[in-house]
Short mmCIF file of C-alpha atoms in Angstrom, two decimals:
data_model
loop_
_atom_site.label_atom_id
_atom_site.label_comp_id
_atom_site.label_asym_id
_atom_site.label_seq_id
_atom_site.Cartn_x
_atom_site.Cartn_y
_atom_site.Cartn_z
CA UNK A 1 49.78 -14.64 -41.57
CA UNK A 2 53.16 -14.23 -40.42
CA UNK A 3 54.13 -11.88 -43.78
CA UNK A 4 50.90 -10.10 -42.54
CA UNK A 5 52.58 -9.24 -39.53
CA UNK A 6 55.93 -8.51 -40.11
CA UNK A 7 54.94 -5.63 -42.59
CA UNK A 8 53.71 -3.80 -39.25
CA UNK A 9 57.62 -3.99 -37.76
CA UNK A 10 59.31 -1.48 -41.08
CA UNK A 11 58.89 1.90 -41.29
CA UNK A 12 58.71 2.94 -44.91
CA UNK A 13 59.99 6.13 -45.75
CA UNK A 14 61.47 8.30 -48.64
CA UNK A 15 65.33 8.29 -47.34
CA UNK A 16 66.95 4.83 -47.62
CA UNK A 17 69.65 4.35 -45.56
CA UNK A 18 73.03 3.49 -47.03
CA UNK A 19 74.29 1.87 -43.72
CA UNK A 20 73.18 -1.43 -44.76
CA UNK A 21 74.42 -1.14 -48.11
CA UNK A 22 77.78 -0.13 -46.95
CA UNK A 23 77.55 -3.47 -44.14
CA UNK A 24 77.18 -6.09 -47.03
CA UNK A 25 79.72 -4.50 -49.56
CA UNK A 26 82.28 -4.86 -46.44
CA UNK A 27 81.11 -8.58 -46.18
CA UNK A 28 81.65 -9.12 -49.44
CA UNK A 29 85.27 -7.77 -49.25
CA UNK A 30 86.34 -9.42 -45.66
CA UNK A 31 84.74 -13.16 -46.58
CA UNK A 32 85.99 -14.00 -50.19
CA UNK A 33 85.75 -17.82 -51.40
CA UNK A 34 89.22 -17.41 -52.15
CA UNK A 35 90.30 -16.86 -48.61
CA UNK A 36 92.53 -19.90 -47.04
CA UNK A 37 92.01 -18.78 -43.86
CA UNK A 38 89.70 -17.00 -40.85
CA UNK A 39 90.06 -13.15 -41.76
CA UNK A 40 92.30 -10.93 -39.68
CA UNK A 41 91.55 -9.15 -36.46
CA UNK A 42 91.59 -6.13 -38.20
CA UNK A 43 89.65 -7.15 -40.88
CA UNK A 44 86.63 -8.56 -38.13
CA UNK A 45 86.94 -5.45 -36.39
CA UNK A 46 86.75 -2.91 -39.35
CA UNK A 47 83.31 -5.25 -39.59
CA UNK A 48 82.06 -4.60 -36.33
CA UNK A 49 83.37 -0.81 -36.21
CA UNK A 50 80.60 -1.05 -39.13
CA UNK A 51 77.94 -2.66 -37.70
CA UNK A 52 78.40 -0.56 -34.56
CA UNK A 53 76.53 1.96 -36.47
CA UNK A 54 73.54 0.21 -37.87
CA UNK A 55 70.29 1.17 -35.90
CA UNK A 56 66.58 -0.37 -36.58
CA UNK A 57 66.18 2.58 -38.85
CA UNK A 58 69.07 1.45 -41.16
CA UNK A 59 66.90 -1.80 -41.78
CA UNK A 60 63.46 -0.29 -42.05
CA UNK A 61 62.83 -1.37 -38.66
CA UNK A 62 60.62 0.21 -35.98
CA UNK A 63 62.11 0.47 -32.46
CA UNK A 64 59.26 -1.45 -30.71
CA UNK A 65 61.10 -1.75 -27.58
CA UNK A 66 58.56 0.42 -25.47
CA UNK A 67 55.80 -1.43 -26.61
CA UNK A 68 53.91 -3.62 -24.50
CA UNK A 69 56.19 -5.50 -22.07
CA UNK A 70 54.44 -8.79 -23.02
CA UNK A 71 55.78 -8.37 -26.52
CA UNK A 72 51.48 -8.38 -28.05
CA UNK A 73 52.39 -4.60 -29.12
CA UNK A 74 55.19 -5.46 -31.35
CA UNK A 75 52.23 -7.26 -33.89
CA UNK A 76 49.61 -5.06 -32.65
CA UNK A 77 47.54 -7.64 -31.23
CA UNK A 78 44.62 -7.40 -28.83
CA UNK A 79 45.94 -7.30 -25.65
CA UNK A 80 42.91 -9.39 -24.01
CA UNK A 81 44.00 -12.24 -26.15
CA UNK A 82 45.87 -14.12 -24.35
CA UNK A 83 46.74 -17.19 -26.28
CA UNK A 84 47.80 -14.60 -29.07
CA UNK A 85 49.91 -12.74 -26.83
CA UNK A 86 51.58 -15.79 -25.53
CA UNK A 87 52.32 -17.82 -28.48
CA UNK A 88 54.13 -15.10 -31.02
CA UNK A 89 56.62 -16.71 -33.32
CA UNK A 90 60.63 -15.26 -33.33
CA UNK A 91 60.81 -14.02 -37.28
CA UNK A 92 63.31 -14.63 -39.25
CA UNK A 93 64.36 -12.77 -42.51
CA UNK A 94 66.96 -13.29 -44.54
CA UNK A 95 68.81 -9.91 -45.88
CA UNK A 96 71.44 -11.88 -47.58
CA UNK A 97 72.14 -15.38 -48.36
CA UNK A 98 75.38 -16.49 -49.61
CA UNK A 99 77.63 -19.27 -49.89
CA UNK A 100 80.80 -16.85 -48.27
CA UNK A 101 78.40 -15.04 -45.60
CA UNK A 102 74.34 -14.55 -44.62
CA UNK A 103 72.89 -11.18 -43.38
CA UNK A 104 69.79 -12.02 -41.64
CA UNK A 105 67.43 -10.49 -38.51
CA UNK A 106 65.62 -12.08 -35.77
CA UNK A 107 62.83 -9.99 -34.25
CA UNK A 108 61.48 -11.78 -30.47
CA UNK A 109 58.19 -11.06 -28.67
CA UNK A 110 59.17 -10.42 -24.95
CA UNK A 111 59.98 -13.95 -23.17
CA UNK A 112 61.09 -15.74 -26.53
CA UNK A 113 63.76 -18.30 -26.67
CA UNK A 114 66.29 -19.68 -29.48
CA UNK A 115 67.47 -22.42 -27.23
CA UNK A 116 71.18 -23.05 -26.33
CA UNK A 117 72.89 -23.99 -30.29
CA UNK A 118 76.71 -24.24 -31.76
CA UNK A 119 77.77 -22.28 -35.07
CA UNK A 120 80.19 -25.25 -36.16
CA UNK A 121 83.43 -23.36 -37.82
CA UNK A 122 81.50 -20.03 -38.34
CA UNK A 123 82.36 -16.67 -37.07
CA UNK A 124 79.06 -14.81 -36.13
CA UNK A 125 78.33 -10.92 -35.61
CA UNK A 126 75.39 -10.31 -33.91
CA UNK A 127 74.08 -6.64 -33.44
CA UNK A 128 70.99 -5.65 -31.27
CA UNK A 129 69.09 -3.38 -32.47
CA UNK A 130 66.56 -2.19 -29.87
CA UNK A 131 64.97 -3.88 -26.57
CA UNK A 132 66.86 -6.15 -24.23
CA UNK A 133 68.24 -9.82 -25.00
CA UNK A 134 69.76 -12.13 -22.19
CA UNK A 135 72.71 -14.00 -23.92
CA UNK A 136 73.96 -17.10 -22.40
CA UNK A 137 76.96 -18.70 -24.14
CA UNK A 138 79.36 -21.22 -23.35
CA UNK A 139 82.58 -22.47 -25.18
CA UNK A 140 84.33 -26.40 -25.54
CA UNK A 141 86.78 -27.39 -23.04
CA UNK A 142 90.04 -28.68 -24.81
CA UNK A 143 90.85 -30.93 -25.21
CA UNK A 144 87.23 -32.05 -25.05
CA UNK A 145 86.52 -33.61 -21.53
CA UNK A 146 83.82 -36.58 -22.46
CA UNK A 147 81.37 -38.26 -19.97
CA UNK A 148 79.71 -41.41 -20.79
CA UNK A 149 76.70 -42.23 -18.35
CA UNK A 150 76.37 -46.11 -18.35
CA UNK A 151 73.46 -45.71 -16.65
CA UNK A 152 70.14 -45.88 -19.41
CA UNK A 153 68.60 -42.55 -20.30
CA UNK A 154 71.18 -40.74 -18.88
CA UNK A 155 72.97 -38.69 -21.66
CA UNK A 156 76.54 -38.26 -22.85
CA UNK A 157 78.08 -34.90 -21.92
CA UNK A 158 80.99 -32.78 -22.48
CA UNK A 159 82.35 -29.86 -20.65
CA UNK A 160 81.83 -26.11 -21.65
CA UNK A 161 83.37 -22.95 -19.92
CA UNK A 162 80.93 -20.26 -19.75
CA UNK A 163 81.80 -17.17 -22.27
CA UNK A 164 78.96 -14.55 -21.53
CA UNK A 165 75.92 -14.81 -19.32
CA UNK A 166 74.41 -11.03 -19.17
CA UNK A 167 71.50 -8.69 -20.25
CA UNK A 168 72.53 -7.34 -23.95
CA UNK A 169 70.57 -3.87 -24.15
CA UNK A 170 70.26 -1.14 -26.80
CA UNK A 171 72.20 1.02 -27.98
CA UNK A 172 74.99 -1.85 -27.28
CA UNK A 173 77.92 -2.77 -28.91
CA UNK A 174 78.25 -5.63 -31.41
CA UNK A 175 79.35 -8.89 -30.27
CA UNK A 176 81.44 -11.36 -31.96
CA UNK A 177 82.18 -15.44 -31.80
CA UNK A 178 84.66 -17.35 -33.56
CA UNK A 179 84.94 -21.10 -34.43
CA UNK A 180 86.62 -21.60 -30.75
CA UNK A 181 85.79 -18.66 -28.65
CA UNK A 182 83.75 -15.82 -27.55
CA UNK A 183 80.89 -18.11 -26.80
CA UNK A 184 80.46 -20.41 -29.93
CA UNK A 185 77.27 -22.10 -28.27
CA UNK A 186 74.93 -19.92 -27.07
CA UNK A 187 70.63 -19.56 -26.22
CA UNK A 188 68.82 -16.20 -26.36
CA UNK A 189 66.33 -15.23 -24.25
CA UNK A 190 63.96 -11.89 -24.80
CA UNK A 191 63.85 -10.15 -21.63
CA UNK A 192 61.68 -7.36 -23.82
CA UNK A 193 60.68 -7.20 -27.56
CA UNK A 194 63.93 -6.86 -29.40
CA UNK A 195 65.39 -7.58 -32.77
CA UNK A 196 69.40 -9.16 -33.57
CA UNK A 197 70.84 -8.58 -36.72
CA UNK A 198 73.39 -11.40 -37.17
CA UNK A 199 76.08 -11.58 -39.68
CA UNK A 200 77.07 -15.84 -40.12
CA UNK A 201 80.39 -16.46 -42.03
CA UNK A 202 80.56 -18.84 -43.18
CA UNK A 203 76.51 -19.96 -43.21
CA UNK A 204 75.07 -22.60 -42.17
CA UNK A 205 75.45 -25.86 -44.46
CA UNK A 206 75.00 -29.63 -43.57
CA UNK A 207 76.76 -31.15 -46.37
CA UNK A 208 80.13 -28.99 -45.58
CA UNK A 209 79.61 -29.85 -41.29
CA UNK A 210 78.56 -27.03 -40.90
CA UNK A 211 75.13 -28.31 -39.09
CA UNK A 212 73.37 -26.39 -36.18
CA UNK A 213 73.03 -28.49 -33.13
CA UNK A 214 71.27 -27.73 -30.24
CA UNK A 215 71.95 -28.69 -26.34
CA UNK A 216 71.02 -29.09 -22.73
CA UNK A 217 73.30 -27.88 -20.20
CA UNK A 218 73.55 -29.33 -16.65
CA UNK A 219 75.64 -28.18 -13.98
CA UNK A 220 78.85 -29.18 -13.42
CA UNK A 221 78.13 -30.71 -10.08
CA UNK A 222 75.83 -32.96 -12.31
CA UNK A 223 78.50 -35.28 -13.54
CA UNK A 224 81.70 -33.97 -12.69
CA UNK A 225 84.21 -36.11 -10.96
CA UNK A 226 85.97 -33.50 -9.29
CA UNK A 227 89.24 -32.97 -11.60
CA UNK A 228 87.89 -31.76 -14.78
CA UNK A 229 89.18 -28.12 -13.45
CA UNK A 230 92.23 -27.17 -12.24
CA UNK A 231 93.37 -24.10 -10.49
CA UNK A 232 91.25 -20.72 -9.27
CA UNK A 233 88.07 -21.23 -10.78
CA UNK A 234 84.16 -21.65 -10.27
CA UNK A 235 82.31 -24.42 -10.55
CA UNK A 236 79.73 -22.10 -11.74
CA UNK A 237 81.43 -21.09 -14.72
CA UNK A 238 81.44 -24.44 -16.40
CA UNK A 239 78.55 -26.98 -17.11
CA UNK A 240 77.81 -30.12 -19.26
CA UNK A 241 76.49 -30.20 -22.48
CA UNK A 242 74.16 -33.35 -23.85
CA UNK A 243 72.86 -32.69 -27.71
CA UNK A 244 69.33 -32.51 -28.14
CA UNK A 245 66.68 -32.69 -30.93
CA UNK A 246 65.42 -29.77 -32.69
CA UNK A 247 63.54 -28.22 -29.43
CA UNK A 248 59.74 -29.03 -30.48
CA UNK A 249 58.39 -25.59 -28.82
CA UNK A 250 61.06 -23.60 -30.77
CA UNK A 251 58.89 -21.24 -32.81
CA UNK A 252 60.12 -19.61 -35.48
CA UNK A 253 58.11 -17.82 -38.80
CA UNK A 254 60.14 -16.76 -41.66
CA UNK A 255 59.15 -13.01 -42.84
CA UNK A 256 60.67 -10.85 -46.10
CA UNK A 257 63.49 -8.16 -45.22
CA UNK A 258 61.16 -5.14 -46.54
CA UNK A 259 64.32 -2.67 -45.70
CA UNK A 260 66.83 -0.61 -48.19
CA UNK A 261 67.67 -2.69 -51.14
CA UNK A 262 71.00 -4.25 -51.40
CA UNK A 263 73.02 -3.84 -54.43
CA UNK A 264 74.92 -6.66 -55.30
#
């Protein structure tokens, strides 16, 4: 069902973009398995320069953002169904998957949520590419600042500093995280139907640490003892962190990238 769907979200045509093409081959150049080291600034923002560029149509992708606010028009779903309209799965589709770096797209019905996550030791681009996302992201506190509740049921926290907490809209510039900063945790929350390309370097892979782990976060007025921050700041702009399990109502369908073909 779901590869039923997401053939309705590409525009086939005769021109194939090159944009794409021209995004991986700079991957491929800036995150080498020989590297020793997190590429240069330059280097990250010669990427993002790049990927500045790319627009739904470089992917094969509709721009669905007018479509009905609910997110049913994206799939083109009856809009008197209301369990349908309601229960839409994020898709996923890989472009690339690599062991140095993974190309891949997320396309959200309006109101759909990848809850709050890390990207252990990864540096991650993220592009939208039409509609509106709100981005909520938060970054450790070092050295880490550790609460242990002894009270059962009550969970162990640790403070984050919040990194961004705003409305991303298209046409908008890309954004970037690294291993430490820029938001390295962060939830995503369709304010209309949208679609992220992300770039992940490197990827995702449990048996190297690199596992994705998802949070709560709780004020900081929630366990804070009153000299966890120092000097003119808001409470506001930090909170505690508890892990999680893998949120239950996260719904996610993988779909196939039917964009330009990558040459590799």
């Amino acid at each position: 069902m779901c590869a039923q769907r997401i053939r309705g979200l590409f525009t086939m045509t005769k021109k194939s973009p090159c944009s794409i093409q021209a995004l991986y081959d700079l991957c491929k150049q800036t995150f080498t398995p020989s590297a020793t080291s997190s590429p240069s600034p330059q280097a990250i923002h010669k990427l993002y320069s790049l990927l500045d560029t790319i627009g739904p149509e470089d992917v094969g992708l509709k721009d669905e953002s007018l479509e009905d606010e609910r997110g049913h028009g994206l799939f083109g779903l009856n809009v008197f169904n209301r369990v349908d309209r309601w229960a839409q799965p994020i898709m996923y589709m890989d472009i690339h998957e690599g062991q140095n770096f993974t190309m891949c797209m997320f396309c959200f019905p309006t109101s759909a949520v990848i809850p709050l996550h890390d990207h252990p030791g990864m540096t991650v681009l993220s592009k939208v590419l039409y509609g509106s996302l709100h981005v909520k992201a938060y970054d450790w506190v070092e050295p880490a600042c550790i609460r242990k509740s002894e009270r059962v049921g009550h969970p162990t926290v640790r403070l984050a500093r919040l990194a961004v907490d705003k409305v991303v809209t298209a046409p908008h510039g890309t954004s970037v995280l690294y291993p430490k900063s820029g938001g390295n945790l962060h939830c995503f929350t369709a304010v209309t139907p949208c679609a992220v390309l992300d770039i992940l370097a490197p990827p995702y892979l449990e048996a190297a640490g690199r596992r994705c782990t998802y949070y709560h976060d709780y004020p900081y007025s929630s366990f804070a003892h009153g000299d966890e921050i120092v000097g003119n700041v808001k409470e506001q702009d930090y909170a505690w962190l508890a892990v999680i399990d893998t949120p239950e109502d996260l719904y996610m369908c993988p779909g196939r990238y039917m964009g330009p073909t990558i040459q590799r």
